[in-house]
mmCIF file of C-alpha atoms and ligand atoms in Angstrom:
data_model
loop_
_atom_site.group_PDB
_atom_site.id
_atom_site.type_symbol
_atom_site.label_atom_id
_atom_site.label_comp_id
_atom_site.label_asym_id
_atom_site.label_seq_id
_atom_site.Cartn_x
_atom_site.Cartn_y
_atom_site.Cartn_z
ATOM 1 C CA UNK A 69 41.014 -11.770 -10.340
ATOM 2 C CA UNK A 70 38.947 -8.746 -11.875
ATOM 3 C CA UNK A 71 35.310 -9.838 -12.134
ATOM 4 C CA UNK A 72 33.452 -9.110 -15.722
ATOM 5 C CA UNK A 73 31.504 -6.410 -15.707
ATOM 6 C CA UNK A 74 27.544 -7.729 -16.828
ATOM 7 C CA UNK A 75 26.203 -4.872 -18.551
ATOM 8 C CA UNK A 76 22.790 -4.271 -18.012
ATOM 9 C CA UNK A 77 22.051 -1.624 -20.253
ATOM 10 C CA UNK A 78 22.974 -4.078 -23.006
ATOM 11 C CA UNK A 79 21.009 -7.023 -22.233
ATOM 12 C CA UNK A 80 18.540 -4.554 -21.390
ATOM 13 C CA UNK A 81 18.461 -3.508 -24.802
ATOM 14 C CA UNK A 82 18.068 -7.096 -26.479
ATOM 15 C CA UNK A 83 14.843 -8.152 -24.290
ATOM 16 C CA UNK A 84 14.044 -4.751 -26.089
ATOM 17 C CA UNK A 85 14.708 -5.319 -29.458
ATOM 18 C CA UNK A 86 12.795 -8.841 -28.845
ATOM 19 C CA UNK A 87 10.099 -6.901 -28.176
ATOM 20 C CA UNK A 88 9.900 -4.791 -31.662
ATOM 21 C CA UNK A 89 8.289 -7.616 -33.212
ATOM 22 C CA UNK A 90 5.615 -8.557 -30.601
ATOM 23 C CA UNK A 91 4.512 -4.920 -30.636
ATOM 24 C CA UNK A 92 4.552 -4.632 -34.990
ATOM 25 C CA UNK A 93 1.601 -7.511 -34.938
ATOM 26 C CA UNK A 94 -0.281 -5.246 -32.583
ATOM 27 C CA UNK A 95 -0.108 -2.235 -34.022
ATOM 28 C CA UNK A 96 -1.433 -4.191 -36.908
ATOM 29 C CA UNK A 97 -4.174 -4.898 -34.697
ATOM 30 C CA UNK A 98 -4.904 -1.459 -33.945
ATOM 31 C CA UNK A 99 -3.242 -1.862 -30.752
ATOM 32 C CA UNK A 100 -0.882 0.322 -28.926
ATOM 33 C CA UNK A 101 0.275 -0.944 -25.711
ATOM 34 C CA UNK A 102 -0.393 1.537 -22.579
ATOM 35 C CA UNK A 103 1.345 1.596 -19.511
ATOM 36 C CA UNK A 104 -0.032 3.895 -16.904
ATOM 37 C CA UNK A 105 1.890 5.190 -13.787
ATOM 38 C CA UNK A 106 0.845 6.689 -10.578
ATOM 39 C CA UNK A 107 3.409 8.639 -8.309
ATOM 40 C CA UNK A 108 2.256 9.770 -4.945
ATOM 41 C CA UNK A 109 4.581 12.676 -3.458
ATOM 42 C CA UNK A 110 7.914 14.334 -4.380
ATOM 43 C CA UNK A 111 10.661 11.406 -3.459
ATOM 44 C CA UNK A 112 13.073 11.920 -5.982
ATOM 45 C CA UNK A 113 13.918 8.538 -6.599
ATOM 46 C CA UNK A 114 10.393 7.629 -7.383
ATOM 47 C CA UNK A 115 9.990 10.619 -9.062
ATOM 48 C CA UNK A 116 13.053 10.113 -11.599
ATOM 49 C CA UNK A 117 12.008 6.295 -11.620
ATOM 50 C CA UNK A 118 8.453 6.800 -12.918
ATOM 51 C CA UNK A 119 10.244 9.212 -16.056
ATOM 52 C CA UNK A 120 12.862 6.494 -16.831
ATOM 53 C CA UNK A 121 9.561 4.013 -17.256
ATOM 54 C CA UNK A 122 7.688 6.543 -18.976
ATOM 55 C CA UNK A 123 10.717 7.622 -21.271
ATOM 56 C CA UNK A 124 11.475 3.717 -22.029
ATOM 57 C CA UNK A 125 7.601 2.766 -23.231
ATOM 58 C CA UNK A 126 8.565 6.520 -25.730
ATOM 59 C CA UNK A 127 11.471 5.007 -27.173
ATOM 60 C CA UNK A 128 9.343 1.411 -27.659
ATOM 61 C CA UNK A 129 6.352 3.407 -29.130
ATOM 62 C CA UNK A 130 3.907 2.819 -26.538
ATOM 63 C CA UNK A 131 1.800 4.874 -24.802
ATOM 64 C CA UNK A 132 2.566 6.132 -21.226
ATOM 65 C CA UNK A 133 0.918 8.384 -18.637
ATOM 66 C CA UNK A 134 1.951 9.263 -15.258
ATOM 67 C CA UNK A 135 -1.084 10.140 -12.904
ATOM 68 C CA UNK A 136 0.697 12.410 -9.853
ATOM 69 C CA UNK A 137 -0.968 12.712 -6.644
ATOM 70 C CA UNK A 138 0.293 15.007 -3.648
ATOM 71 C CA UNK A 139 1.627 13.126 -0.541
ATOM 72 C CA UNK A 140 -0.971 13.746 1.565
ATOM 73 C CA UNK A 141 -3.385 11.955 -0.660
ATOM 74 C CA UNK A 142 -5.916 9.990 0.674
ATOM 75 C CA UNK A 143 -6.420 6.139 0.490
ATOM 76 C CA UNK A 144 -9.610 6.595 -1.223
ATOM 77 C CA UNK A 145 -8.190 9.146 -3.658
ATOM 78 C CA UNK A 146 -5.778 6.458 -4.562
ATOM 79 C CA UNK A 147 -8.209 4.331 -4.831
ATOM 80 C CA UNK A 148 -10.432 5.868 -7.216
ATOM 81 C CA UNK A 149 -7.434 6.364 -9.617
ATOM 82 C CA UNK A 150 -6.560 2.897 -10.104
ATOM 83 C CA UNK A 151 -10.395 1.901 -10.519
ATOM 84 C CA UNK A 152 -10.036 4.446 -13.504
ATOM 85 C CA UNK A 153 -7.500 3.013 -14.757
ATOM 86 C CA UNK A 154 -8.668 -0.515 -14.484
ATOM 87 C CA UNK A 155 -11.500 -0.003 -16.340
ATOM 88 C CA UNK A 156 -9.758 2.304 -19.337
ATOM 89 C CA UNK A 157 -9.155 0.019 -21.971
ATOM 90 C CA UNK A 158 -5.908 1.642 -23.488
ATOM 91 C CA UNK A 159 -4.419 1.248 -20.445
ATOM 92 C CA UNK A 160 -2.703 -2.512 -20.291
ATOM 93 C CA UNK A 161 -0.736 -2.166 -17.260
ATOM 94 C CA UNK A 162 -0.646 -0.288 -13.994
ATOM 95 C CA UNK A 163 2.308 0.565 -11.788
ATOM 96 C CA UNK A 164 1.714 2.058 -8.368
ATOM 97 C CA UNK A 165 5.308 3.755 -7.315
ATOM 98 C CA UNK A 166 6.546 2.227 -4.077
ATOM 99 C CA UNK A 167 6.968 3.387 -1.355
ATOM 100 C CA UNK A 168 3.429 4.621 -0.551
ATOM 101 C CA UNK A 169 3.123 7.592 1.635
ATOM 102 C CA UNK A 170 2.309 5.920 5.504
ATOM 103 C CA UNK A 171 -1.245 6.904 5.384
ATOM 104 C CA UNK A 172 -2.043 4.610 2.078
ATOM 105 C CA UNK A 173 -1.922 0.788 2.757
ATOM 106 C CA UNK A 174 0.492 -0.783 0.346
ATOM 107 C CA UNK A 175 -1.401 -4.177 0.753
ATOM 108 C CA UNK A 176 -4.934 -2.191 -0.578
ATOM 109 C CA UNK A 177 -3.153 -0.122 -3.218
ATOM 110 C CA UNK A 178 -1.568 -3.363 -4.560
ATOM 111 C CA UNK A 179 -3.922 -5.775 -4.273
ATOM 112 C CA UNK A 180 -6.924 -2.868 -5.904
ATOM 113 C CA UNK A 181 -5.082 -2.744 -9.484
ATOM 114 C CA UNK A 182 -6.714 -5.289 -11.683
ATOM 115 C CA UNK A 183 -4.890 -8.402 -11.317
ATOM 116 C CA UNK A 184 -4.854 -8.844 -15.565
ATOM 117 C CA UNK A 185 -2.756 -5.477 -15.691
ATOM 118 C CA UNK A 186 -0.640 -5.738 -12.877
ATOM 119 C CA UNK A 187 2.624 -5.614 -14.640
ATOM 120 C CA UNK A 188 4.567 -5.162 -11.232
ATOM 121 C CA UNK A 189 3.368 -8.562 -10.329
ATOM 122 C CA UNK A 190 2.693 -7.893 -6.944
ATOM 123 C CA UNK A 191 -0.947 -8.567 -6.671
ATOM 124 C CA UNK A 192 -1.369 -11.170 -4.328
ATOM 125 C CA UNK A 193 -3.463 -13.505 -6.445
ATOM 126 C CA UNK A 194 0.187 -12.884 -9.441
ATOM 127 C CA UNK A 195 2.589 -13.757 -6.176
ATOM 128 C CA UNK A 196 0.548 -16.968 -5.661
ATOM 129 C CA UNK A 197 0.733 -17.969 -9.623
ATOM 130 C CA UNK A 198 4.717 -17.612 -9.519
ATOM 131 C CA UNK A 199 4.896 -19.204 -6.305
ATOM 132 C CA UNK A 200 3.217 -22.478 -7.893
ATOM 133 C CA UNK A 201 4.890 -21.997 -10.859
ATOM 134 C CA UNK A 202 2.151 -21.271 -13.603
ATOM 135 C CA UNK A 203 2.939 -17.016 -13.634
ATOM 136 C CA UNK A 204 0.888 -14.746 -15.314
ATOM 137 C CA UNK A 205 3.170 -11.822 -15.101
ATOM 138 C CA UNK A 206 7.086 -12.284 -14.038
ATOM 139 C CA UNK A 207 8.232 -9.778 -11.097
ATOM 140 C CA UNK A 208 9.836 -7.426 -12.949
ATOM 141 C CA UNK A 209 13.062 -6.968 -10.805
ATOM 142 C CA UNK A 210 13.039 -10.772 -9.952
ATOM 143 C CA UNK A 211 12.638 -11.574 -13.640
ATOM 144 C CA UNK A 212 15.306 -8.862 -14.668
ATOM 145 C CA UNK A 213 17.954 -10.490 -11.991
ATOM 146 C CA UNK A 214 17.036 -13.889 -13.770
ATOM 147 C CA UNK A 215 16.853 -12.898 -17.409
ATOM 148 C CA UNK A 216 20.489 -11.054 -16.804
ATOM 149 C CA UNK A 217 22.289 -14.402 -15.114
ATOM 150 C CA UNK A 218 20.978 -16.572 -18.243
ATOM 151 C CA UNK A 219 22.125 -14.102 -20.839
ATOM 152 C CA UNK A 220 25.274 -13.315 -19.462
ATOM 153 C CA UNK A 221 26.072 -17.038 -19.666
ATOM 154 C CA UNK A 222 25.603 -17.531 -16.058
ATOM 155 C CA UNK A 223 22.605 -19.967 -15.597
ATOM 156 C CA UNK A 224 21.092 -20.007 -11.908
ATOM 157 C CA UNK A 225 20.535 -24.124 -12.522
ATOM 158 C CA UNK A 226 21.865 -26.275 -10.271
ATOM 159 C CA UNK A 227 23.820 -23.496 -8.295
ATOM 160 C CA UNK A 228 23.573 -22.043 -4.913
ATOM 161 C CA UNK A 229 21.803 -18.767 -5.071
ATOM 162 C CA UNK A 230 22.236 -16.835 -1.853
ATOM 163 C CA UNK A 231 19.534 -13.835 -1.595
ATOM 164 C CA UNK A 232 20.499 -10.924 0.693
ATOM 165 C CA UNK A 233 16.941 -9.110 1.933
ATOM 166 C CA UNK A 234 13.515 -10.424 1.950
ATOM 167 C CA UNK A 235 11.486 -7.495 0.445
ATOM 168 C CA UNK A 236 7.814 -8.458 -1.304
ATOM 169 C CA UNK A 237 9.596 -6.963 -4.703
ATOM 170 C CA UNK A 238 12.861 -8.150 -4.791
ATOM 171 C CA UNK A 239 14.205 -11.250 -2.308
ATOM 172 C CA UNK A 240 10.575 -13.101 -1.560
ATOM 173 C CA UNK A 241 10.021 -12.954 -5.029
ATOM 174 C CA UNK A 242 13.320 -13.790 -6.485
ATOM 175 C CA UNK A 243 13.506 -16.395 -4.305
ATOM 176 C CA UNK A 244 9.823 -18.098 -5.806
ATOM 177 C CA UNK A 245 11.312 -17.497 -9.444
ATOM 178 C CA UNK A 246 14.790 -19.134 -8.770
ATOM 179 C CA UNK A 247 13.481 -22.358 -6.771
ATOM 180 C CA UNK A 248 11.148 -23.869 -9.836
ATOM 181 C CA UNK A 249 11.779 -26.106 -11.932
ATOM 182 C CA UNK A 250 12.161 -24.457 -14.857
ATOM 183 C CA UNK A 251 14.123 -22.778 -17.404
ATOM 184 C CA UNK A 252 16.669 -20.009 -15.794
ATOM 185 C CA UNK A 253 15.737 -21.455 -12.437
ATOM 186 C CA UNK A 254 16.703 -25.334 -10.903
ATOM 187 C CA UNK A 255 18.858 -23.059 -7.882
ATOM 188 C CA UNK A 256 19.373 -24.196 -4.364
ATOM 189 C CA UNK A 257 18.227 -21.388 -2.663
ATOM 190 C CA UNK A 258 18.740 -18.917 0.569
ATOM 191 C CA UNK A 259 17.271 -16.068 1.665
ATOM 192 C CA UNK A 260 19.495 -14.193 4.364
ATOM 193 C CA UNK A 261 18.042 -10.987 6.224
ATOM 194 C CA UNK A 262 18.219 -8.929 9.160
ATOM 195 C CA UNK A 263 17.989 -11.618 11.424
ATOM 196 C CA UNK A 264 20.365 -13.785 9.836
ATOM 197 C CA UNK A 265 23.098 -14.881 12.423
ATOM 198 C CA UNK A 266 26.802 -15.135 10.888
ATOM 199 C CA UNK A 267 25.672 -13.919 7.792
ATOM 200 C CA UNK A 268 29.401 -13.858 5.922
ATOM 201 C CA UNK A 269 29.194 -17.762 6.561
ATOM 202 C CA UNK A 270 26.205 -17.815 4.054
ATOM 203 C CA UNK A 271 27.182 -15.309 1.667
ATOM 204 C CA UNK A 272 30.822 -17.198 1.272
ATOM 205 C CA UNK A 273 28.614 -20.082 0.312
ATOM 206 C CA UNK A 274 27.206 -18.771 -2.487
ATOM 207 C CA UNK A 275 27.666 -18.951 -6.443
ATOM 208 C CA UNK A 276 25.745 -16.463 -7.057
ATOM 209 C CA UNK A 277 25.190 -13.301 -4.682
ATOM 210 C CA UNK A 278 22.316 -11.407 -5.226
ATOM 211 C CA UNK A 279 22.384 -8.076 -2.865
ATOM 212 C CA UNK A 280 18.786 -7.051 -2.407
ATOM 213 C CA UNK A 281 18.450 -4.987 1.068
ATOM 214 C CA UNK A 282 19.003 -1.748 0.867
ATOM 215 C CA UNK A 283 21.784 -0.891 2.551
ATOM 216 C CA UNK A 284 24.208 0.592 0.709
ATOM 217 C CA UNK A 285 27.684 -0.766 -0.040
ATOM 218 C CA UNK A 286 26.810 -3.123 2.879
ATOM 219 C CA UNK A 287 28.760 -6.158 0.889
ATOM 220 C CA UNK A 288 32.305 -6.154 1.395
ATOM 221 C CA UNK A 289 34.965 -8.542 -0.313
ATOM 222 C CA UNK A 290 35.393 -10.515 2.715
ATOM 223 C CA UNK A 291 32.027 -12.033 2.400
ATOM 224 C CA UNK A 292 32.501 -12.917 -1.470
ATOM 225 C CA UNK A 293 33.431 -16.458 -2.318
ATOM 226 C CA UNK A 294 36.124 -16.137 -5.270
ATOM 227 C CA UNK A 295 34.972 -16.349 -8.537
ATOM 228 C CA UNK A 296 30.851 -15.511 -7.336
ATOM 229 C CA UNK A 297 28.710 -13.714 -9.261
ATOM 230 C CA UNK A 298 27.591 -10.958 -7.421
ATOM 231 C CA UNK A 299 23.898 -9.068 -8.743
ATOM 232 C CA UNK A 300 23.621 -6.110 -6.900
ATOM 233 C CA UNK A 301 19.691 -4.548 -6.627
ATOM 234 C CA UNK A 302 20.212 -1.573 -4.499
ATOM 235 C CA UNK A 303 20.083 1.638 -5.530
ATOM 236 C CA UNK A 304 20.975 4.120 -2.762
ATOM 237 C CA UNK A 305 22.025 7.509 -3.089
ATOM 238 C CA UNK A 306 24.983 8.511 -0.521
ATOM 239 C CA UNK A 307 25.970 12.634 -0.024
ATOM 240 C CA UNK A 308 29.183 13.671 -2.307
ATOM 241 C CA UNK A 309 30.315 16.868 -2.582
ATOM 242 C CA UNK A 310 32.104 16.111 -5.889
ATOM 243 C CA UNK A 311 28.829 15.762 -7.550
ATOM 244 C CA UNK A 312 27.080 18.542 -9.209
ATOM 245 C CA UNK A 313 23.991 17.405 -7.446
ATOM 246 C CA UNK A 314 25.461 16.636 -4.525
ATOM 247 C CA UNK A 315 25.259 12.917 -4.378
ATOM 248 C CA UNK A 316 26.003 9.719 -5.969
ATOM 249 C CA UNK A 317 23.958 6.684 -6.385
ATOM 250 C CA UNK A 318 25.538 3.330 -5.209
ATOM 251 C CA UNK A 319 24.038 -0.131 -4.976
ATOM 252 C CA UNK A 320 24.214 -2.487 -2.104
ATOM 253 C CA UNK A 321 27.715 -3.796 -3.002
ATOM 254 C CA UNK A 322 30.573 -2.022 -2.241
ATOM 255 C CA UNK A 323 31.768 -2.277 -6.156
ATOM 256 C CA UNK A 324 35.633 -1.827 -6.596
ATOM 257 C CA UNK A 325 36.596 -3.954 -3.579
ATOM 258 C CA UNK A 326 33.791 -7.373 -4.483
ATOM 259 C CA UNK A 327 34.877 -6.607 -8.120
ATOM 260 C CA UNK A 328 38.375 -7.490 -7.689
ATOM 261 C CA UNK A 329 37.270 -10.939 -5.567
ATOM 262 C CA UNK A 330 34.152 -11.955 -7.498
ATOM 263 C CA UNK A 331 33.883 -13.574 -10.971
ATOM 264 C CA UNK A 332 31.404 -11.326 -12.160
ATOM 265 C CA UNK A 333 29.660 -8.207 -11.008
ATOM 266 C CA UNK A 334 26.872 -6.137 -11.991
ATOM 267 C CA UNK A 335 27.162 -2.082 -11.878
ATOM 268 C CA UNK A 336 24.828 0.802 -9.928
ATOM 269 C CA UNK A 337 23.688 2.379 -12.438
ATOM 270 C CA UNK A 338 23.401 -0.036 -15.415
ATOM 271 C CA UNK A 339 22.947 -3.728 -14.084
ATOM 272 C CA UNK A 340 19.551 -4.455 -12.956
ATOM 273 C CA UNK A 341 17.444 -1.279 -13.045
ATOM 274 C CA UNK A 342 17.719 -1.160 -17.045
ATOM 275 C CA UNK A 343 16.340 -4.617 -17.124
ATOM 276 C CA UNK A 344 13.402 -3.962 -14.550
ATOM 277 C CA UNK A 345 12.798 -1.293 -17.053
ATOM 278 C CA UNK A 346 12.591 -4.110 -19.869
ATOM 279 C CA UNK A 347 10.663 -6.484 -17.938
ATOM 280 C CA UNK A 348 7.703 -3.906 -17.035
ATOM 281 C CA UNK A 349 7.800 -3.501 -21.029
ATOM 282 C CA UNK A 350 7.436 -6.946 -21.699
ATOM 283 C CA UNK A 351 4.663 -7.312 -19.363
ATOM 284 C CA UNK A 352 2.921 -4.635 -20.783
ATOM 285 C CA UNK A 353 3.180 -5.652 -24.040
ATOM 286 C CA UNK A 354 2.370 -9.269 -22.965
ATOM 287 C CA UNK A 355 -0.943 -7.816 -21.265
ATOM 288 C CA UNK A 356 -1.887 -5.792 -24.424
ATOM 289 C CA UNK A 357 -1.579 -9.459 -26.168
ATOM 290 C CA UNK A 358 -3.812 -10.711 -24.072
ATOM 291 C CA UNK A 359 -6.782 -8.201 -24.474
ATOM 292 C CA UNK A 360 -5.892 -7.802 -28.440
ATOM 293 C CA UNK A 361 -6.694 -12.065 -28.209
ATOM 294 C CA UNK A 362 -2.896 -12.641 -29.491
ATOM 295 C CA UNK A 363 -0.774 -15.323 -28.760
ATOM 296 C CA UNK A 364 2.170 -14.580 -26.667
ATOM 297 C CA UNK A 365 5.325 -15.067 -28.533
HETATM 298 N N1 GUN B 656 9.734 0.606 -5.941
HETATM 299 C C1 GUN B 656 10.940 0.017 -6.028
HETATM 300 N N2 GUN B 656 10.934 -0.865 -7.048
HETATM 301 C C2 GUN B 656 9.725 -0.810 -7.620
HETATM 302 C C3 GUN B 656 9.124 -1.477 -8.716
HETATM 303 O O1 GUN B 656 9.711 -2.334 -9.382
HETATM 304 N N3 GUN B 656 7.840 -1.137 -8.989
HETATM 305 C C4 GUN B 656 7.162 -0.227 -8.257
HETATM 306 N N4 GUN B 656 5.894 0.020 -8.581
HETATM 307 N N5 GUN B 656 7.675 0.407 -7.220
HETATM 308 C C5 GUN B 656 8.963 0.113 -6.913
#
């Protein structure tokens, strides 16, 4: 079998065109959704992360600004830059860039951004709404890996969803959305992680595969049931000397051995990051709903 490729630059661009509509009755309203960024230090990653965001709120017509702060920054200095930016009032969400530089607290950065424009969802008072099942804000990757299984005709209900990597933004999360009962959830779940012992005899278990560690090309075929869906969340970059810059960017699966085993496969690039992309959209403009007084919809 060769698995179906799930385009995620496609679905991507449907939550996006869902969106056109939402943001036409607030421009109406004199409001133009802002999403504001802050990048601490040079990684590249991050770096060509926080353009893709910025670049994606361009192409929607909303506003965007990236606040960059050298990597020695303080914790205060942080500080006092997302206190500016919870009180400006064209500024509907907030992203803080992970990972933090070791001398900033990710628990203080996170849990400082104002809970009602936390579009990352990971404020702790947003984890504890998903986990109980009334969200204010859906985890954007979390949401992304769900929103891409239930368009691509693969619903996570009643199957078993096996979760490699316990991160606060991918696997703890994922885990909260795909549990509930609700619509694109109703999974049995597990979470597998470092200390996982026989981990292929979990991972062979599963209907759905969701790779979510960071290690690239860590899954091999031989721990992919037949037929599984595999949704791969990593995005590493490995050295190649092929490449003009040097190196390519893979994703926690290795892809042309699990594609010709699973059923269905996501790609590194255009699977999942294009619809984090969408989701931080759609909680931005959902925020900028809620200060305009709209109803979501
Ligand atoms: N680092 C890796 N993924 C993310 C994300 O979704 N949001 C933020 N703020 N940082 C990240």
């Amino acid at each position: 079998m060769v698995a179906e490729i799930i385009d995620g630059k496609r679905i991507a661009e449907e939550v996006r065109a869902d969106l056109t509509s939402r943001l036409g009755r607030l421009v109406t309203k004199g409001v133009t959704p802002g999403l504001a960024a802050v990048l601490v230090g040079d990684n590249p990653a991050s770096q060509l992360y926080v353009k893709m965001k910025g670049k994606a709120c361009e192409e929607m017509g909303m506003d965007h600004w990236t606040v960059t702060m050298p990597k020695d920054a303080s914790e205060t200095r942080l500080l006092q830059e997302i206190d500016r930016l919870n009180a400006d009032p064209k500024v509907h969400g907030i992203l803080v860039q992970q990972p933090l530089p070791s001398q900033i607290s990710t628990e203080t950065a996170v849990a400082a951004v104002d809970p009602r424009k936390d579009v990352d969802c990971f404020h702790p008072e947003n984890v504890g709404l998903v986990l109980i099942g009334v969200p204010r804000f859906a985890p954007a990757t979390p949401a992304g890996v769900v929103e891409l299984l239930v368009r691509s005709g693969h619903d996570p209900g009643g199957k078993h969803v096996v979760i490699l990597g316990r991160s606060n933004i991918v696997g703890k999360p994922l885990a909260a959305l795909l549990f509930q009962k609700a619509r694109g959830a109703n999974a049995t779940v597990t979470v597998a992680h470092s200390a996982t012992r026989d981990l292929a005899e979990h991972t062979l278990r599963a209907d759905i595969l969701v790779a979510a560690m960071g290690q690239p090309e860590f899954v091999r075929a031989s721990m992919v049931r037949p037929g599984a869906i595999v949704i791969d969340v990593g995005t590493s970059r490995v050295p190649d000397a092929s490449k003009k810059q040097g190196y390519r960017t893979v994703g926690d699966v290795k892809f042309d051995e699990v594609r010709e085993v699973a059923g269905a496969i996501t790609p590194v690039p255009g699977g999942v990051g294009p619809m984090t992309i969408a989701m931080l959209l759609r909680n931005t403009v959902q925020a900028a709903e809620s200060t305009a007084g709209a109803p979501p919809g």
